[in-house]
CSV table of C-alpha atoms in Angstrom, one decimal:
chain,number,residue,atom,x,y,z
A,436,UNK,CA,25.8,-35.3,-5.8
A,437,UNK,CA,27.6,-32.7,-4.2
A,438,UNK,CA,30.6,-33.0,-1.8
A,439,UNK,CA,29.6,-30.6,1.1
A,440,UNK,CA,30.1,-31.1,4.4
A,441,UNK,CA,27.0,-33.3,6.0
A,442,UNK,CA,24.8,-31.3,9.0
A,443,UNK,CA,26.4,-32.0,12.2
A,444,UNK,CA,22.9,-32.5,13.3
A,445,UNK,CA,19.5,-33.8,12.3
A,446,UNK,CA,17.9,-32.0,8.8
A,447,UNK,CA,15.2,-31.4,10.4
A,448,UNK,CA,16.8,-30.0,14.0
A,449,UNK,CA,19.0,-27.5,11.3
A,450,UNK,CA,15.9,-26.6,9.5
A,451,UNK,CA,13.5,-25.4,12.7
A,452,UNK,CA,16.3,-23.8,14.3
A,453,UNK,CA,17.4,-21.9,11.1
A,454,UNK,CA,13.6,-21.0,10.2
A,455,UNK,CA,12.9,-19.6,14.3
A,456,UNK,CA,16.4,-17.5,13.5
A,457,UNK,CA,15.1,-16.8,10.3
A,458,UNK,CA,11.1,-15.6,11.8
A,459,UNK,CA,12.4,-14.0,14.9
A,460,UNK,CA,15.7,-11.5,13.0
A,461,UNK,CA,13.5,-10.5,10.2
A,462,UNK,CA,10.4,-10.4,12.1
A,463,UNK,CA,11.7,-7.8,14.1
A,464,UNK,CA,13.6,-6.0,11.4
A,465,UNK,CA,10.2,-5.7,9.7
A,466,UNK,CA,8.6,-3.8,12.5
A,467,UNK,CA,10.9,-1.0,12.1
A,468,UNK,CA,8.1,1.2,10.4
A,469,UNK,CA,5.9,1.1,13.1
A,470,UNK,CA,8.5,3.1,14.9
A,471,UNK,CA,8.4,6.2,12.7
A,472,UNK,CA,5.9,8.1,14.1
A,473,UNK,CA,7.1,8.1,17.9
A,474,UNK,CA,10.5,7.9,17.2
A,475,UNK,CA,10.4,10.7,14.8
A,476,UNK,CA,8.3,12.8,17.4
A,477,UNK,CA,10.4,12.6,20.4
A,478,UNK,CA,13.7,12.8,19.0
A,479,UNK,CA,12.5,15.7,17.1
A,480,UNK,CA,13.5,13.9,13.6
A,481,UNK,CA,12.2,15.2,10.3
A,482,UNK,CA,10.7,12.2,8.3
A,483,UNK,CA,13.9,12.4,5.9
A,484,UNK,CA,15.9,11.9,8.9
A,485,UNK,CA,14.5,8.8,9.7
A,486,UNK,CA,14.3,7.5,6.4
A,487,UNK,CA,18.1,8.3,5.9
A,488,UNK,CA,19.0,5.8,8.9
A,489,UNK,CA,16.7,3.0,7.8
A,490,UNK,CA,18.7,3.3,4.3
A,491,UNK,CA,21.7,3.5,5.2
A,492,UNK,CA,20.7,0.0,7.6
A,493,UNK,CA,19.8,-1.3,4.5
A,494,UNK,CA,22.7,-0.3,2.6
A,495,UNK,CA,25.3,-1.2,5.4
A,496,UNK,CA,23.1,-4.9,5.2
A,497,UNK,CA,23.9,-5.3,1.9
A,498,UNK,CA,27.4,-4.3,1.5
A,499,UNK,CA,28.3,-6.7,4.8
A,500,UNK,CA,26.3,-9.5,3.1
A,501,UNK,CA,28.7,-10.6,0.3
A,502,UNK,CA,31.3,-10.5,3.3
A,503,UNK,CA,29.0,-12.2,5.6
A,504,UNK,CA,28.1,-15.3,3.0
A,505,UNK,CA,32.0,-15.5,2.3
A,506,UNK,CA,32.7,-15.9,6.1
A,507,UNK,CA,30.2,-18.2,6.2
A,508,UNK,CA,31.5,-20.4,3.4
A,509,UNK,CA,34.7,-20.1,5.2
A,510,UNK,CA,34.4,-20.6,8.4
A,511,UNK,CA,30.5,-22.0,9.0
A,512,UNK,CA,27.2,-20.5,9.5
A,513,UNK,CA,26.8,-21.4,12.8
A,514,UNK,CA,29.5,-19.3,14.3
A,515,UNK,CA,28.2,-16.5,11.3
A,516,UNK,CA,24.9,-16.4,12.8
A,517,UNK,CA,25.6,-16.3,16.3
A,518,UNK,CA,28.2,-13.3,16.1
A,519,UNK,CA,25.7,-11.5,13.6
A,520,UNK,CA,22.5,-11.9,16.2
A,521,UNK,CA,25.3,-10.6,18.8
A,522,UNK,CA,25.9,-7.3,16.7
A,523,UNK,CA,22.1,-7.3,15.8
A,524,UNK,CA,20.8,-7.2,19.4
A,525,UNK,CA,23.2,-5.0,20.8
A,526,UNK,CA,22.4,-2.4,18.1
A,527,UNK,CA,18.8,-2.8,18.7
A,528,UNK,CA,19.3,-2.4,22.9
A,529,UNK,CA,21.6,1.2,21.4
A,530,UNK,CA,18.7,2.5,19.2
A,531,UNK,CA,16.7,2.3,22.0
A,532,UNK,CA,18.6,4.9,23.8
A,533,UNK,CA,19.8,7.4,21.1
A,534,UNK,CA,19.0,10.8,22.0
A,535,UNK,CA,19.3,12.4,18.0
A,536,UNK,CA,19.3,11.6,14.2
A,537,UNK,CA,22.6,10.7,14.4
A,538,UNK,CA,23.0,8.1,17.0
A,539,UNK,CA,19.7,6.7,15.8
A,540,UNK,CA,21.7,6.0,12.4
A,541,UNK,CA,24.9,5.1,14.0
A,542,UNK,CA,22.6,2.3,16.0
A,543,UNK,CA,19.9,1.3,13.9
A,544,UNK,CA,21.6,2.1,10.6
A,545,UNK,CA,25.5,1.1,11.0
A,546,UNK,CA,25.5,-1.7,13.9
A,547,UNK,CA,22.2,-3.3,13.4
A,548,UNK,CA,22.8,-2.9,9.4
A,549,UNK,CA,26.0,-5.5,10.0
A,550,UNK,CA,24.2,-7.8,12.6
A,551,UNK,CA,21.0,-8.1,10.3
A,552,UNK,CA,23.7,-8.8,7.5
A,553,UNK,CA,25.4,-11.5,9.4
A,554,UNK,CA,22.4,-13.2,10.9
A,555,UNK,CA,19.9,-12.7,8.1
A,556,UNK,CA,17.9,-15.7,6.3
A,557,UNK,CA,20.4,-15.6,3.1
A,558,UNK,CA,23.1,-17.1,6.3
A,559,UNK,CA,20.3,-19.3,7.1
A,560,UNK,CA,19.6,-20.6,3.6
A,561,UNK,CA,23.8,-21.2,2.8
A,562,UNK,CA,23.3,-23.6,5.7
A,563,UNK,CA,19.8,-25.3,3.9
A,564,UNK,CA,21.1,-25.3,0.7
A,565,UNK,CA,24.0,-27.7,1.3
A,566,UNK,CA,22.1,-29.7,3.5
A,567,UNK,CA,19.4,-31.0,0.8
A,568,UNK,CA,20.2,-32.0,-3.4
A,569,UNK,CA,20.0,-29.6,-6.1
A,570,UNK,CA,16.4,-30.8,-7.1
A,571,UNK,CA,14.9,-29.7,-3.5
A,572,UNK,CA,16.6,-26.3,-3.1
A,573,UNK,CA,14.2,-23.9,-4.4
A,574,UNK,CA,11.4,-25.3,-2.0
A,575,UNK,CA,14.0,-25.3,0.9
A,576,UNK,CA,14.6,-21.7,0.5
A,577,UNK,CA,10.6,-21.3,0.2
A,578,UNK,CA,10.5,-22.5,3.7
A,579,UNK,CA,13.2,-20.2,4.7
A,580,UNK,CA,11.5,-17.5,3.3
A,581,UNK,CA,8.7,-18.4,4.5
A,582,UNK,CA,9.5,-18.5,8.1
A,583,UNK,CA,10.5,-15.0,7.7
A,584,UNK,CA,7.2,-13.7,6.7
A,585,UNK,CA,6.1,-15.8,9.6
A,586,UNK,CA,8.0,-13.2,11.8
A,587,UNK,CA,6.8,-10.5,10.2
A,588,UNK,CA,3.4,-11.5,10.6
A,589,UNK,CA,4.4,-11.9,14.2
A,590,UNK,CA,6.1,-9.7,15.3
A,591,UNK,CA,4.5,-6.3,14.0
A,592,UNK,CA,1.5,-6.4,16.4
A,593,UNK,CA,3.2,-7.9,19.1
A,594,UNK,CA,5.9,-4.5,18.2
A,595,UNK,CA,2.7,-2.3,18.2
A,596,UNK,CA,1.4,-3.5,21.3
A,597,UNK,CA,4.9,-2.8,22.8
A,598,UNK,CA,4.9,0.7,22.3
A,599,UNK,CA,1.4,1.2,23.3
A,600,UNK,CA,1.9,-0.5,26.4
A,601,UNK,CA,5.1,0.5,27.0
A,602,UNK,CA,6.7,3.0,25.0
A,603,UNK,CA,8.9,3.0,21.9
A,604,UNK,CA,11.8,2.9,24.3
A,605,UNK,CA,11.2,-0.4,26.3
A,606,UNK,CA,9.5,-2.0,23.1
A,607,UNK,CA,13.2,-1.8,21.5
A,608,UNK,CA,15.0,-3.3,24.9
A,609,UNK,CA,12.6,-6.3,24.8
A,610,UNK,CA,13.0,-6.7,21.0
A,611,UNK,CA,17.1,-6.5,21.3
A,612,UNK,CA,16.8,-9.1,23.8
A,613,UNK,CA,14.8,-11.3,22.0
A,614,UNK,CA,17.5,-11.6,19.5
A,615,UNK,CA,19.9,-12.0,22.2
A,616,UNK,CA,17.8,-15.0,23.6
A,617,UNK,CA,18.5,-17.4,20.3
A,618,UNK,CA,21.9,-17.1,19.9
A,619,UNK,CA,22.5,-20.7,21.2
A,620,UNK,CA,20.1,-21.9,17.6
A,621,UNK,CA,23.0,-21.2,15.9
A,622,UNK,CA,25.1,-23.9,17.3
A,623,UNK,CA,22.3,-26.3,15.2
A,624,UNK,CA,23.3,-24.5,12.0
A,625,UNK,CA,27.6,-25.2,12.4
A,626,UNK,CA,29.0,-26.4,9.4
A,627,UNK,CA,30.2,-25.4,6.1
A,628,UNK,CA,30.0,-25.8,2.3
A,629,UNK,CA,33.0,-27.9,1.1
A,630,UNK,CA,33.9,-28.2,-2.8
A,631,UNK,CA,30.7,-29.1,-4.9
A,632,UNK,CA,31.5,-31.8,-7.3
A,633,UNK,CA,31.2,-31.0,-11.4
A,634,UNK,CA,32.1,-27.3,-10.3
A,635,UNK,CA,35.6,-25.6,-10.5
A,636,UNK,CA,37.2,-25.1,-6.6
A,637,UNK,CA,38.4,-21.2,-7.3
A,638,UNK,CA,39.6,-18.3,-5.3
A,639,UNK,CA,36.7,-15.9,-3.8
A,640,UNK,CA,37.8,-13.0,-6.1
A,641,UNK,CA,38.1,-15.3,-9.4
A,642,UNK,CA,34.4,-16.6,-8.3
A,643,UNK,CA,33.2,-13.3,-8.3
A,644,UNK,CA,35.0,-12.0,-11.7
A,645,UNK,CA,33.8,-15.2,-13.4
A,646,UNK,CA,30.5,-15.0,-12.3
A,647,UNK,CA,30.1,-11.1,-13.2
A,648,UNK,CA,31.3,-12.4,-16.5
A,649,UNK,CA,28.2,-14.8,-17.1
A,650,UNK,CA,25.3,-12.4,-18.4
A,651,UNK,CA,22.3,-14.1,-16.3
A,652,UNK,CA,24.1,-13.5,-13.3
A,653,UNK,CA,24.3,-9.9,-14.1
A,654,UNK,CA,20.5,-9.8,-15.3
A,655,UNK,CA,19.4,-11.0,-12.0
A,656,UNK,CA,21.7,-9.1,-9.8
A,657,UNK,CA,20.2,-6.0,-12.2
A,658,UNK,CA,16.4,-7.1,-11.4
A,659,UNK,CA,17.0,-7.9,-8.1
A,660,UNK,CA,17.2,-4.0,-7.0
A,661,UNK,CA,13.6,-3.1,-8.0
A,662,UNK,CA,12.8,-6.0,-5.0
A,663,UNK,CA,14.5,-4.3,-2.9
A,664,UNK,CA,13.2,-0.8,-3.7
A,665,UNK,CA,9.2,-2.0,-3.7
A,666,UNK,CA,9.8,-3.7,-0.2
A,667,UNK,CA,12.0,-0.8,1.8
A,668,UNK,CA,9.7,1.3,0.7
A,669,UNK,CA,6.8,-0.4,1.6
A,670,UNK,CA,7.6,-1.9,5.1
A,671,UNK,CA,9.1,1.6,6.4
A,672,UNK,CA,6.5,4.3,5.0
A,673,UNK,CA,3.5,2.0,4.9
A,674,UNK,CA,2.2,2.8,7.9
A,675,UNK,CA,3.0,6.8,8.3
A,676,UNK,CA,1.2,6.4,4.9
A,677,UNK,CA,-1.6,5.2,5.9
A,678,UNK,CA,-2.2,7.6,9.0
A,679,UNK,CA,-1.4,10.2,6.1
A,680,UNK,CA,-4.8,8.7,4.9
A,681,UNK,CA,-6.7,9.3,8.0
A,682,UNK,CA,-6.6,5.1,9.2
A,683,UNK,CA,-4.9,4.4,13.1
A,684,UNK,CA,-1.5,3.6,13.9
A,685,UNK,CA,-2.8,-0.5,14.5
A,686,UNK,CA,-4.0,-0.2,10.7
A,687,UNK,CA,-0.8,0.5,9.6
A,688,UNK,CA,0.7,-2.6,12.0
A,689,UNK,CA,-1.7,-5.1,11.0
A,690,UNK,CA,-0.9,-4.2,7.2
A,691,UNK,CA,2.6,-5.2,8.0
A,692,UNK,CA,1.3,-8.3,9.6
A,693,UNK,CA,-0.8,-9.4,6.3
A,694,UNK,CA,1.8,-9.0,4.2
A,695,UNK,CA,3.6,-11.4,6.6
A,696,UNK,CA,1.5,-14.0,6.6
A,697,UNK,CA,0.4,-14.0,2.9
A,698,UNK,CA,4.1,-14.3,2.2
A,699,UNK,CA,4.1,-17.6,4.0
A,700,UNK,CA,1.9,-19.1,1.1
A,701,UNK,CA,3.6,-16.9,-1.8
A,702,UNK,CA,7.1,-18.2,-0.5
A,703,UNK,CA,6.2,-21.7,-0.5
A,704,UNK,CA,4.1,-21.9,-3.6
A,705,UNK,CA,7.3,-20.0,-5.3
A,706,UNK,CA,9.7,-22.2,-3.9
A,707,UNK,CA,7.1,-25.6,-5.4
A,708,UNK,CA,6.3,-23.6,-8.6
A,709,UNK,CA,10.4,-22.6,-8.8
A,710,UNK,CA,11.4,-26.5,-9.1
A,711,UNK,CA,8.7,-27.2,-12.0
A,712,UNK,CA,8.9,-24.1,-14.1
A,713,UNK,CA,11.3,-21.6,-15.8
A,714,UNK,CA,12.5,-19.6,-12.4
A,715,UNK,CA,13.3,-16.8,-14.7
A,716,UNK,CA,9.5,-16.6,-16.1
A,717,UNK,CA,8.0,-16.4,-12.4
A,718,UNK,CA,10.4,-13.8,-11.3
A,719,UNK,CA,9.2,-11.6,-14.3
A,720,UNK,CA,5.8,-12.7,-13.4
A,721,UNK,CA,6.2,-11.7,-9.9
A,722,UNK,CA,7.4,-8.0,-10.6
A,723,UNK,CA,4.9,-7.5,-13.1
A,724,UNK,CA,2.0,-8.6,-10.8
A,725,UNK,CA,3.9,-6.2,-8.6
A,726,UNK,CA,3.3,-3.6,-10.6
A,727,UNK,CA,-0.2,-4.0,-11.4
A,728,UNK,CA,-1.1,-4.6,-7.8
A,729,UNK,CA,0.4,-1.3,-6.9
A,730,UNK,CA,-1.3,0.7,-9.7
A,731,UNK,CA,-4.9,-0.7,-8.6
A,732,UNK,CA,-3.9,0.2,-4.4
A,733,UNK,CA,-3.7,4.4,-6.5
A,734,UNK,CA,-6.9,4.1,-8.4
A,735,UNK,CA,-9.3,3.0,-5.1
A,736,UNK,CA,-10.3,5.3,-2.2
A,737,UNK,CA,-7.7,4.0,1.0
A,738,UNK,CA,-9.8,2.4,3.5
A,739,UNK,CA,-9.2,-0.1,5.8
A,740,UNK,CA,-10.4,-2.9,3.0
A,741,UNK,CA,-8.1,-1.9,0.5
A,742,UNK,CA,-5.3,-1.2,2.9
A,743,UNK,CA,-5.7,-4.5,3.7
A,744,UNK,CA,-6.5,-6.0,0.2
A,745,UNK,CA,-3.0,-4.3,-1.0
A,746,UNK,CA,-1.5,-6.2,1.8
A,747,UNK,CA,-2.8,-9.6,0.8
A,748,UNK,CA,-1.3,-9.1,-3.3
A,749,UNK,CA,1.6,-7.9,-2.4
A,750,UNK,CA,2.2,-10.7,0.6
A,751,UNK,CA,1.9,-12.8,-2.0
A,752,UNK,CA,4.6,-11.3,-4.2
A,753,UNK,CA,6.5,-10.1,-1.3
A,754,UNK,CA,9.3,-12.3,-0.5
A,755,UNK,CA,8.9,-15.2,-3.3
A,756,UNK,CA,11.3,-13.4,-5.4
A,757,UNK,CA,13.9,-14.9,-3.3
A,758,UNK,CA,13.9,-18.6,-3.5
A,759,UNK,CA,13.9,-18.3,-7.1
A,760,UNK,CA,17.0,-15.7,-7.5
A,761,UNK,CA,18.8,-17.9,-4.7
A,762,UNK,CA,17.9,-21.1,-6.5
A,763,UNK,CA,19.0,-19.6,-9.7
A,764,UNK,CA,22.4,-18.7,-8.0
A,765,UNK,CA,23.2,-22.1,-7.4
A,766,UNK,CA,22.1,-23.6,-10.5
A,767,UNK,CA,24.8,-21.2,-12.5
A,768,UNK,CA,27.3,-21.3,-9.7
A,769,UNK,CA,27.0,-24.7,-7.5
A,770,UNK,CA,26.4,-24.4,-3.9
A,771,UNK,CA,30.4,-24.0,-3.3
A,772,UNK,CA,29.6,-19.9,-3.7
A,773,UNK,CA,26.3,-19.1,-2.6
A,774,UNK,CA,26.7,-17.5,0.6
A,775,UNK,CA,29.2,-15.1,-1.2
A,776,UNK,CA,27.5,-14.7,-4.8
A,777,UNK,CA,23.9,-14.6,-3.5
A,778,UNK,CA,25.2,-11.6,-0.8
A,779,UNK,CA,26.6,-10.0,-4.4
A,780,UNK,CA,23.1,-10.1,-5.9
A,781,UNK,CA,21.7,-8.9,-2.1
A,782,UNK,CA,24.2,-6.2,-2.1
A,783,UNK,CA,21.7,-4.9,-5.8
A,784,UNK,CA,18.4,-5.3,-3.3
A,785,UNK,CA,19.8,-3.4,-0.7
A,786,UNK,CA,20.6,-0.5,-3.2
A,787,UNK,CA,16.7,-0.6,-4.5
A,788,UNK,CA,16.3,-0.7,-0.2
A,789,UNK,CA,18.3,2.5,0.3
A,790,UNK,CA,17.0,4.5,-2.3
A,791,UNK,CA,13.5,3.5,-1.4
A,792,UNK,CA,13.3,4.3,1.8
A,793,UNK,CA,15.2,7.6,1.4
A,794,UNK,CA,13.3,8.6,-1.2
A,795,UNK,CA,10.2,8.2,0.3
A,796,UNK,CA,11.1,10.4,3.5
A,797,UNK,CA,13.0,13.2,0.8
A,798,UNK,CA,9.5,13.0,-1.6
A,799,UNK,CA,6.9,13.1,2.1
A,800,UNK,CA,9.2,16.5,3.3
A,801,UNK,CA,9.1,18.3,-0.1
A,802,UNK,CA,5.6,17.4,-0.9
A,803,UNK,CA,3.7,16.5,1.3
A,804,UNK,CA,2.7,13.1,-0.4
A,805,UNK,CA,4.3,9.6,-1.4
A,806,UNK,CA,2.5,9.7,-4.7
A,807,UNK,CA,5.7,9.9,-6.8
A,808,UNK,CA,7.3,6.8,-5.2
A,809,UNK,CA,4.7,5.2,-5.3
A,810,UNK,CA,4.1,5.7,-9.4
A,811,UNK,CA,8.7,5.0,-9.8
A,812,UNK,CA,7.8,1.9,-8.2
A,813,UNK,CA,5.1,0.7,-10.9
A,814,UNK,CA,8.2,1.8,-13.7
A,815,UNK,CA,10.2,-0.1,-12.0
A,816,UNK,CA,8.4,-3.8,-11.1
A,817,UNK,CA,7.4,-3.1,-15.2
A,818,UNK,CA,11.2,-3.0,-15.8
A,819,UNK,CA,12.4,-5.7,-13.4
A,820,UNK,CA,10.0,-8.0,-15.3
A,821,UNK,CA,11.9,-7.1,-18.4
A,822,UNK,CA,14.8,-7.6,-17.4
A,823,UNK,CA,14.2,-11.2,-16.1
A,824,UNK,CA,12.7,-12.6,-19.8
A,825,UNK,CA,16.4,-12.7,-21.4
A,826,UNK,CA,17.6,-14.8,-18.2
A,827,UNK,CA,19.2,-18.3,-19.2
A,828,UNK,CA,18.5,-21.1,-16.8
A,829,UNK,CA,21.6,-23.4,-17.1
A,830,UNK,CA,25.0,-23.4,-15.4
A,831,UNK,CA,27.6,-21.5,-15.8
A,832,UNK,CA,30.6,-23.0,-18.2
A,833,UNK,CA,33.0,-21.0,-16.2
A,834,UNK,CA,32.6,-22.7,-13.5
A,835,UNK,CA,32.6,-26.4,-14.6
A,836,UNK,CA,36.6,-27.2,-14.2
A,837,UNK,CA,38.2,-28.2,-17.6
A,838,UNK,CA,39.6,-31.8,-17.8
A,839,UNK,CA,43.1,-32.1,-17.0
């Protein structure tokens, strides 16, 4: 059993307040694409422009998250998330005011990159995963997940119907206070992880060199980027793709929307399937699948069907990479480190993040198209699932303290 601290309040308090944290943060986060298109037109940004702020948010998130799942082991996840939705919100109220390209990636890109980092479901999920035994985590973290998609499927038409009722502007102000508006959830999620029995009680940096040392850990951190790349890329040019394509601007929300809510049952069903079979296997399951899905959405005419159709697959494969790569995390590592060794392997999905999305504005401006991204990201779920078959699915020895 491990030795972490116990929740300072009821399991099930911690676990509705972390999954509304969880819905609402990446809910709105998610909705991001559907402001390309007005954004882009009266700020007079070229479509690279935009993309290169909404990578660099997702680079900023995942070089902040290592730091932010350390701080969190350190010093709780309560007072992580509330400064982080702080950050968040206030970047969110800036964006909606920046007059160029650069102030729109100093706001949306910098700021709200570190208050997405500091608030985001891996925060939530340090705070679930020493709250419940080993045996239980991977469905724990589905729920997490889950939640998230929840906000997703939420909060892109209620973002859509923002900016058609009241501009892109004032849509952003009421999203930024939104996320202002649960700060005080946190307080359910105080705590932190103590020393986990069975597992060696070591400095941050010798955690991270041993656990670069341990070759699983690096497969997955490896695999973990073509996640990130397929869902940047995805959730930001999706809809300017599919106006490209002739469909409306509500097509292109409602997309985002399916996705959400056909994560909700791919999350969970990962996080069940994750504590009965090989976690490695699904994950290379999962970016295969990937993969293929993508490769059929090409071959078919786009309509509002398939638009929708693509949605539904890829829902299902959208976020369920996550409770198995966080559940593998603390099966090598022990729960001691996962806020910090889980932000490493983030830090890998944010880096597939960056270079989708700013690859798929710098492909759109030179040729018109998002064909080529669209056929690196079948190479690339093909390659992830590669990647994932060598994975071994024990502990690590380096971190199981020798006897005295």
């Amino acid at each position: 059993m491990s030795a972490t601290s116990r929740p300072a309040v009821p399991l099930l308090v911690l676990i509705i307040a972390g999954c509304i944290i969880a819905a609402v943060g990446n809910g709105i986060r998610s909705s991001f694409g559907l402001f390309t298109l007005p954004m882009t037109a009266d700020l007079e940004m070229t479509r690279e422009g935009w993309g290169m702020a909404m990578a660099i948010q997702n680079l900023v998130w995942g070089i902040a998250q290592p730091f932010a799942g350390a701080w969190a082991d350190r010093v709780g996840t309560g007072r992580t998330i509330a400064v982080g939705l702080a950050i968040y919100g206030l970047g969110i109220l800036a964006m909606a005011f920046s007059p160029d390209t650069g102030w729109v990636t100093l706001t949306a890109g910098v700021i709200a990159g570190v208050g997405i980092a500091v608030s985001s479901f891996s925060v939530v999920m340090v705070a679930f995963g020493r709250s419940v035994p080993m045996e239980k985590r991977s469905l724990i973290f589905g729920v997490a997940t889950a939640a998230s998609s929840f906000g997703q499927f939420a909060f892109a038409p209620i973002s859509q119907g923002f900016i058609n009722a009241f501009g892109w502007q004032s849509a952003l102000v009421y999203l930024g206070i939104a996320l202002l508006l649960i700060i005080p959830l946190s307080y359910a999620l105080r705590g932190r992880t103590e020393n986990t029995e069975g597992h060696a009680d070591l400095p941050f940096m010798e955690a991270l060199s041993r656990a670069w040392g341990h070759g699983s850990y690096r497969l997955l951190v490896i695999g973990f980027f073509v996640c990130g790349f397929h869902l940047a890329f995805i959730n930001v040019h999706m809809p300017a793709y599919l106006v490209h394509c002739g469909l409306s601007p509500e097509v292109g929300s409602w997309t985002i929307a399916v996705i959400g809510l056909f994560n909700i049952a791919g999350s969970l069903l990962s996080g069940w399937l994750g504590s009965r079979l090989p976690k490695q296997m699904l994950l290379a399951m999962i970016y295969f699948l990937r993969a293929i899905a993508i490769g059929l959405f090409l071959l078919v005419p786009v309509s509002e069907v398939t638009a929708y159709a693509f949605a539904a697959a890829m829902g299902l494969l959208w976020l369920s990479t996550v409770p198995l790569t966080a559940g593998l995390v603390t099966l090598f590592f022990g729960a001691r480190y996962m806020g910090m060794l889980y932000g490493i392997a983030f830090l890998s999905h944010q880096i597939g993040s960056f270079v989708g999305v700013w690859m798929g504005g710098y492909v759109y401006d030179q040729t018109g198209s998002y064909s080529l991204v669209w056929y690196m990201g079948i190479l690339l779920g093909l390659a992830s699932a590669a990647v994932h078959l060598p994975i071994n699915e024990r502990s690590a020895p380096h971190f199981i303290p020798r006897p005295a």
